[in-house]
Amino acid sequence: MSLVFHQTPERAAIWREKFASARPDMPFHVWPETGPKEDVRYLVAWKTPDDLATLFPNLEVLFSLGAGIDQLNLANIPPGVQIIRMVENSLVEGMIEYVLWAVFSCHRDMFRYARQQREHVWNGSHNRPARLYRVGVMGMGELGSPVLEKLVALGYDCRGWSRSRREVAGVTSFAGEAELDEFLAQTDILVCLVPLTEATRGILNRDLFEKLPKGACIINCGRGGHLVQDDLIPALDSGQLSQAVLDVATPEPLPAEHTFWDHPRIFLTPHIASAAQSDSAAEVVLANLRRYEAGESMTGVIDTGRGY
Ligand code: NDP
Ligand code: OXD
């Protein structure tokens, strides 16, 4: 019974050490080395190799190295293989830091001041307190809920939107398609933290922008596929949106000639909002393996029917 790790050699070195001390009984192979293929029961990967079914005929669990699993080709994963996503503390901490930075920057007009600095313009506006800013987070899961807790603690007027109703203290919650418009109408700074599924692909589009108050900001730290890219620049140029902060794009890396690079109201970061740290991610997988072997349910199980 063995495990194959499919990622960079740098990360593999950390995982190998963790597994050597916690699971000396389990052969740990680093792709493309696999050992006997019929022994492989577990695969840890961001993206999987093609032809999984023939490659590892006895595969039981695929552990995604990401919180999202849209990078996996679900059609390629044999039925019966459980898919587990990464639920890990440093992913949460990183996302909190990123969203707080982006919300502060929108609230305190930092993107405008950065533009003014390039133009040698000294022109400050009177500051408005956090409580006057309505921040809306789409997705109240492992990342969205702790992000909302911190925003509430900082005094922002917060609301969250999810598929089923979620409760976070101090947050007005909205659920499902039926409540999306009401959520949007009360959101000055919109944060996208839903997973990319068939239901959410292209959700950040012209119709949605028009339902936000004029001059709203959007912060996309979900996936590039959430945004209809052709709808963004007209919304920014008309003033319907005043700023976009994009940590994700389609494709990644964004091609050098893409119009987003030079737009004055788009701030781009190269998918760095948060990432699992190798040592704690390895601990999470080790703990899930213990649960699996004991016949208990694992954390981060993907429901392939709903796509997340
Ligand atoms: P979770 O699965 O824990 O939470 C997802 C949330 O989105 C849930 O509240 C869920 O609703 C809601 N949701 C899903 N589908 C819909 C829908 N159709 N309509 C309304 N709400 C919906 O995911 P995480 O919080 O762990 O991660 C969210 C995403 O963040 C990841 O999928 C990934 O794409 C992205 N991410 C980006 C990173 C970056 O560096 N940019 C790093 C890590 C993650 P419900 O509560 O009802 O299930
Ligand atoms: C993730 C990511 O989904 O890094 O974990 O984007």
Coordinates of C-alpha atoms and ligand atoms in Angstrom, one line a residue:
M1 CA 0.0 0.0 0.0
S2 CA 1.8 3.2 -1.1
L3 CA 1.5 6.9 -1.8
V4 CA 2.6 8.9 -4.8
F5 CA 3.4 12.6 -4.4
H6 CA 3.0 14.6 -7.6
Q7 CA 4.5 18.1 -7.1
T8 CA 7.8 19.9 -7.1
P9 CA 10.9 18.3 -5.7
E10 CA 11.3 21.1 -3.1
R11 CA 7.8 20.4 -1.7
A12 CA 8.4 16.6 -2.0
A13 CA 11.5 16.9 0.3
I14 CA 9.4 18.3 3.1
W15 CA 6.6 15.8 2.7
R16 CA 9.0 12.9 2.4
E17 CA 10.6 13.8 5.8
K18 CA 7.2 14.1 7.5
F19 CA 6.0 10.7 6.1
A20 CA 9.3 9.0 6.9
S21 CA 8.9 9.8 10.6
A22 CA 5.1 9.5 10.8
R23 CA 4.5 6.6 8.4
P24 CA 7.7 4.5 8.0
D25 CA 5.4 1.6 7.0
M26 CA 4.0 3.4 3.9
P27 CA 6.2 3.7 0.8
F28 CA 6.4 7.3 -0.3
H29 CA 7.1 7.9 -4.0
V30 CA 7.8 11.1 -5.8
W31 CA 6.4 11.3 -9.3
P32 CA 7.5 10.2 -11.9
E33 CA 8.8 7.4 -9.7
T34 CA 5.8 5.3 -8.5
G35 CA 7.0 1.9 -7.4
P36 CA 4.7 -0.9 -8.3
K37 CA 1.6 0.8 -9.8
E38 CA -0.8 -1.7 -8.4
D39 CA 0.3 -0.9 -4.9
V40 CA -0.6 2.8 -5.2
R41 CA -3.6 3.6 -3.0
Y42 CA -3.1 7.3 -2.4
L43 CA -2.1 10.2 -4.7
V44 CA -1.3 13.7 -3.5
A45 CA -1.4 16.3 -6.3
W46 CA -2.4 19.7 -7.5
K47 CA -3.1 18.3 -11.0
T48 CA -3.1 14.6 -11.7
P49 CA -1.5 12.7 -14.6
D50 CA -3.9 11.7 -17.4
D51 CA -5.1 8.1 -17.6
L52 CA -5.3 7.7 -13.8
A53 CA -7.5 4.6 -14.1
T54 CA -4.9 2.6 -16.0
L55 CA -1.9 4.2 -14.3
F56 CA -3.0 3.4 -10.7
P57 CA -5.8 0.7 -10.9
N58 CA -6.1 0.4 -7.1
L59 CA -6.2 4.1 -6.3
E60 CA -8.5 4.9 -3.4
V61 CA -8.0 8.5 -2.4
L62 CA -6.8 11.6 -4.3
F63 CA -5.6 14.4 -2.0
S64 CA -5.7 17.8 -3.7
L65 CA -2.9 20.1 -2.7
G66 CA -5.4 23.0 -3.1
A67 CA -8.5 24.2 -1.4
G68 CA -10.1 24.4 -4.8
I69 CA -10.4 21.3 -7.0
D70 CA -11.4 22.9 -10.3
Q71 CA -7.9 22.4 -11.6
L72 CA -8.6 18.6 -11.5
N73 CA -10.3 17.0 -14.5
L74 CA -13.1 15.2 -12.6
A75 CA -14.0 13.2 -15.7
N76 CA -10.5 11.7 -15.5
I77 CA -10.9 10.5 -11.9
P78 CA -12.1 6.9 -11.7
P79 CA -15.5 6.5 -9.9
G80 CA -14.9 5.2 -6.4
V81 CA -11.8 7.3 -5.9
Q82 CA -12.5 9.8 -3.0
I83 CA -11.4 13.3 -3.6
I84 CA -10.2 15.3 -0.6
R85 CA -9.4 19.0 -0.8
M86 CA -6.9 20.9 1.4
V87 CA -8.4 22.4 4.5
E88 CA -5.5 23.8 6.4
N89 CA -4.8 26.7 8.8
S90 CA -2.1 28.6 6.9
L91 CA -4.4 28.7 3.8
V92 CA -7.0 30.5 6.1
E93 CA -4.4 32.8 7.6
G94 CA -3.0 33.8 4.2
M95 CA -6.5 34.5 2.8
I96 CA -7.4 36.7 5.8
E97 CA -4.2 38.7 5.3
Y98 CA -4.9 39.2 1.6
V99 CA -8.5 40.1 1.9
L100 CA -7.9 42.5 4.8
W101 CA -5.1 44.2 2.8
A102 CA -7.4 44.5 -0.3
V103 CA -10.4 45.8 1.7
F104 CA -8.3 48.3 3.6
S105 CA -6.8 49.5 0.4
C106 CA -10.2 50.0 -1.2
H107 CA -11.6 51.6 1.9
R108 CA -8.6 54.0 2.4
D109 CA -8.3 54.8 -1.4
M110 CA -4.8 53.4 -1.5
F111 CA -5.1 52.4 -5.2
R112 CA -6.1 56.0 -6.0
Y113 CA -3.1 57.4 -4.0
A114 CA -0.8 55.0 -5.8
R115 CA -2.0 56.3 -9.2
Q116 CA -1.7 59.9 -7.9
Q117 CA 1.9 59.3 -6.8
R118 CA 2.8 58.2 -10.3
E119 CA 1.3 61.5 -11.5
H120 CA 2.9 63.6 -8.7
V121 CA -0.6 64.6 -7.4
W122 CA -1.0 65.6 -3.8
N123 CA -4.8 65.4 -3.2
G124 CA -6.2 63.7 -0.1
S125 CA -9.8 62.9 0.7
H126 CA -11.3 63.0 4.2
N127 CA -11.3 59.5 5.6
R128 CA -14.6 57.6 6.2
P129 CA -14.8 55.0 9.1
A130 CA -15.0 51.3 8.4
R131 CA -18.5 51.0 9.7
L132 CA -19.7 53.0 6.7
Y133 CA -18.3 50.4 4.3
R134 CA -20.6 47.5 3.4
V135 CA -18.4 44.5 2.6
G136 CA -20.0 41.4 1.0
V137 CA -18.2 38.1 0.9
M138 CA -19.5 35.5 -1.7
G139 CA -18.7 32.1 -0.1
M140 CA -19.0 31.6 3.7
G141 CA -16.9 28.4 3.8
E142 CA -13.6 27.5 5.4
L143 CA -12.1 30.8 4.0
G144 CA -15.0 33.2 3.7
S145 CA -16.3 32.7 7.3
P146 CA -13.0 33.5 9.1
V147 CA -12.4 36.4 6.7
L148 CA -15.8 37.8 7.7
E149 CA -15.1 37.4 11.4
K150 CA -12.0 39.5 11.0
L151 CA -13.8 42.2 9.0
V152 CA -16.5 42.3 11.6
A153 CA -13.9 42.8 14.3
L154 CA -12.4 45.7 12.4
G155 CA -15.8 47.4 12.3
Y156 CA -16.9 46.8 8.7
D157 CA -20.6 46.4 8.0
C158 CA -20.5 42.8 6.8
R159 CA -22.7 40.5 4.8
G160 CA -22.1 37.0 3.4
W161 CA -23.7 34.9 0.6
S162 CA -23.6 31.1 0.4
R163 CA -25.5 28.3 -1.2
S164 CA -27.1 27.2 2.1
R165 CA -27.7 29.6 4.9
R166 CA -24.6 30.2 7.2
E167 CA -24.3 32.0 10.4
V168 CA -21.3 34.2 11.3
A169 CA -21.7 36.5 14.4
G170 CA -22.3 40.1 13.3
V171 CA -22.8 39.2 9.6
T172 CA -26.1 39.5 7.7
S173 CA -26.3 36.3 5.7
F174 CA -27.9 35.7 2.4
A175 CA -28.5 32.3 0.7
G176 CA -28.9 31.1 -2.8
E177 CA -29.9 32.7 -6.1
A178 CA -33.1 34.1 -4.6
E179 CA -31.2 36.4 -2.2
L180 CA -28.2 37.3 -4.4
D181 CA -29.6 40.6 -5.7
E182 CA -30.4 41.9 -2.3
F183 CA -26.9 40.9 -1.1
L184 CA -25.4 42.8 -4.1
A185 CA -27.5 45.9 -3.6
Q186 CA -25.9 46.4 -0.2
T187 CA -22.3 45.7 -1.0
D188 CA -19.7 48.4 -1.6
I189 CA -16.7 46.0 -1.6
L190 CA -17.4 42.6 -3.0
V191 CA -15.0 39.7 -2.2
C192 CA -15.3 36.5 -4.3
L193 CA -14.5 33.3 -2.3
V194 CA -16.8 30.8 -3.8
P195 CA -15.4 27.6 -5.5
L196 CA -15.4 27.5 -9.3
T197 CA -18.2 25.2 -10.3
E198 CA -20.7 25.1 -13.2
A199 CA -23.0 27.2 -11.0
T200 CA -20.4 29.9 -10.3
R201 CA -18.4 30.1 -13.6
G202 CA -18.7 33.6 -14.9
I203 CA -20.7 34.9 -11.9
L204 CA -18.7 38.1 -11.9
N205 CA -20.3 39.6 -15.0
R206 CA -21.9 42.7 -16.3
D207 CA -25.4 41.9 -14.8
L208 CA -23.8 41.3 -11.4
F209 CA -21.8 44.6 -11.6
E210 CA -24.9 46.5 -12.4
K211 CA -26.6 45.2 -9.3
L212 CA -23.8 46.6 -7.1
P213 CA -24.0 50.2 -5.9
K214 CA -22.2 52.6 -8.4
G215 CA -18.5 52.8 -7.7
A216 CA -18.3 49.4 -5.9
C217 CA -14.9 47.6 -5.7
I218 CA -14.5 43.9 -6.5
I219 CA -11.8 41.6 -5.1
N220 CA -11.5 38.2 -6.8
C221 CA -9.5 35.7 -4.9
G222 CA -11.6 32.7 -6.1
R223 CA -10.6 31.7 -9.6
G224 CA -10.1 33.5 -12.9
G225 CA -13.1 31.6 -14.3
H226 CA -15.5 33.4 -12.0
L227 CA -14.9 36.7 -13.9
V228 CA -16.2 37.4 -17.4
Q229 CA -13.1 39.3 -18.4
D230 CA -14.7 41.2 -21.3
D231 CA -17.2 42.7 -18.9
L232 CA -14.7 44.1 -16.5
I233 CA -13.1 47.0 -18.4
P234 CA -16.4 48.5 -19.5
A235 CA -17.7 48.4 -15.9
L236 CA -14.5 50.1 -14.7
D237 CA -14.4 52.7 -17.5
S238 CA -18.1 53.7 -16.9
G239 CA -17.5 54.1 -13.2
Q240 CA -20.0 51.4 -12.3
L241 CA -17.0 49.7 -10.6
S242 CA -14.2 51.9 -9.2
Q243 CA -11.5 49.3 -8.6
A244 CA -10.8 45.6 -9.2
V245 CA -8.3 43.6 -7.3
L246 CA -7.6 40.3 -9.0
D247 CA -5.5 37.6 -7.5
V248 CA -6.6 35.1 -10.1
A249 CA -6.9 35.2 -13.9
T250 CA -7.6 33.1 -17.0
P251 CA -5.1 31.9 -18.1
E252 CA -2.5 31.9 -15.4
P253 CA 0.1 33.4 -16.0
L254 CA -1.8 36.2 -17.6
P255 CA -0.3 36.8 -21.1
A256 CA 2.0 39.9 -21.3
E257 CA -0.2 41.6 -23.9
H258 CA -3.4 41.2 -21.8
T259 CA -5.3 44.5 -21.3
F260 CA -5.6 44.0 -17.6
W261 CA -1.9 44.6 -17.0
D262 CA -2.1 48.3 -17.8
H263 CA -5.6 49.3 -16.7
P264 CA -5.2 52.0 -14.0
R265 CA -8.1 50.6 -11.9
I266 CA -7.0 46.9 -11.9
F267 CA -4.5 45.7 -9.3
L268 CA -3.2 42.3 -10.2
T269 CA -1.4 39.8 -8.0
P270 CA -0.1 36.4 -9.3
H271 CA -2.4 34.0 -7.4
I272 CA -0.6 34.5 -4.1
A273 CA -3.5 35.3 -1.8
S274 CA -2.8 32.1 0.1
A275 CA -1.3 28.7 -0.2
A276 CA -1.0 25.6 2.0
Q277 CA 2.4 25.3 3.8
S278 CA 4.0 22.0 3.0
D279 CA 4.7 20.9 6.6
S280 CA 1.2 21.6 7.9
A281 CA -0.4 20.3 4.7
A282 CA 1.5 17.0 5.1
E283 CA 0.1 16.8 8.7
V284 CA -3.4 17.4 7.4
V285 CA -3.0 14.5 4.9
L286 CA -1.4 12.3 7.6
A287 CA -4.4 12.9 9.9
N288 CA -6.9 12.2 7.2
L289 CA -5.0 8.9 6.3
R290 CA -5.3 7.9 10.0
R291 CA -9.1 8.6 9.9
Y292 CA -9.5 6.7 6.6
E293 CA -7.6 3.7 7.8
A294 CA -9.7 3.7 11.0
G295 CA -12.9 3.8 8.9
E296 CA -13.7 7.3 10.0
S297 CA -14.8 10.2 7.7
M298 CA -12.1 12.5 6.4
T299 CA -12.1 16.3 6.4
G300 CA -12.4 18.2 3.1
V301 CA -14.4 15.5 1.3
I302 CA -15.5 16.7 -2.1
D303 CA -19.1 16.1 -3.2
T304 CA -18.6 15.6 -6.9
G305 CA -22.3 16.1 -7.5
R306 CA -22.2 19.7 -6.4
G307 CA -18.6 20.2 -7.6
Y308 CA -16.9 21.4 -4.4
Ligands
NDP1 P1 -15.6 26.0 1.0 O1 -16.0 24.8 0.1 O2 -15.2 25.8 2.4 O3 -16.6 27.2 0.9 C1 -17.3 27.5 -0.3 C2 -18.4 28.5 0.0 O4 -19.0 28.9 -1.2 C3 -19.5 27.9 0.9 O5 -20.1 28.8 1.7 C4 -20.5 27.5 -0.2 O6 -21.9 27.4 0.2 C5 -20.4 28.7 -1.2 N1 -20.9 28.3 -2.5 C6 -20.5 27.3 -3.3 N2 -21.2 27.3 -4.4 C7 -22.1 28.3 -4.3 C8 -23.2 28.8 -5.1 N3 -23.5 28.2 -6.3 N4 -23.9 29.8 -4.7 C9 -23.6 30.4 -3.5 N5 -22.6 30.0 -2.7 C10 -21.9 28.9 -3.1 O7 -14.3 26.6 0.1 P2 -13.1 27.4 0.7 O8 -13.6 28.5 1.5 O9 -12.1 26.5 1.3 O10 -12.4 28.0 -0.6 C11 -13.1 28.8 -1.6 C12 -12.3 29.0 -2.8 O11 -11.3 29.9 -2.6 C13 -11.6 27.7 -3.4 O12 -12.5 26.9 -4.1 C14 -10.6 28.3 -4.3 O13 -11.2 28.5 -5.6 C15 -10.3 29.7 -3.7 N6 -9.0 29.8 -3.1 C16 -8.1 30.7 -3.7 C17 -6.9 30.9 -3.2 C18 -6.0 31.9 -3.7 O14 -4.8 32.0 -3.4 N7 -6.4 32.8 -4.6 C19 -6.3 30.0 -2.1 C20 -7.3 29.1 -1.6 C21 -8.6 29.0 -2.1 P3 -22.3 26.4 1.4 O15 -21.8 27.0 2.7 O16 -23.8 26.4 1.3 O17 -21.7 25.1 1.0
OXD2 C1 -6.0 26.7 -3.6 C2 -5.2 27.8 -4.2 O1 -7.1 26.4 -4.1 O2 -4.0 27.9 -3.9 O3 -5.6 26.2 -2.6 O4 -5.7 28.5 -5.0

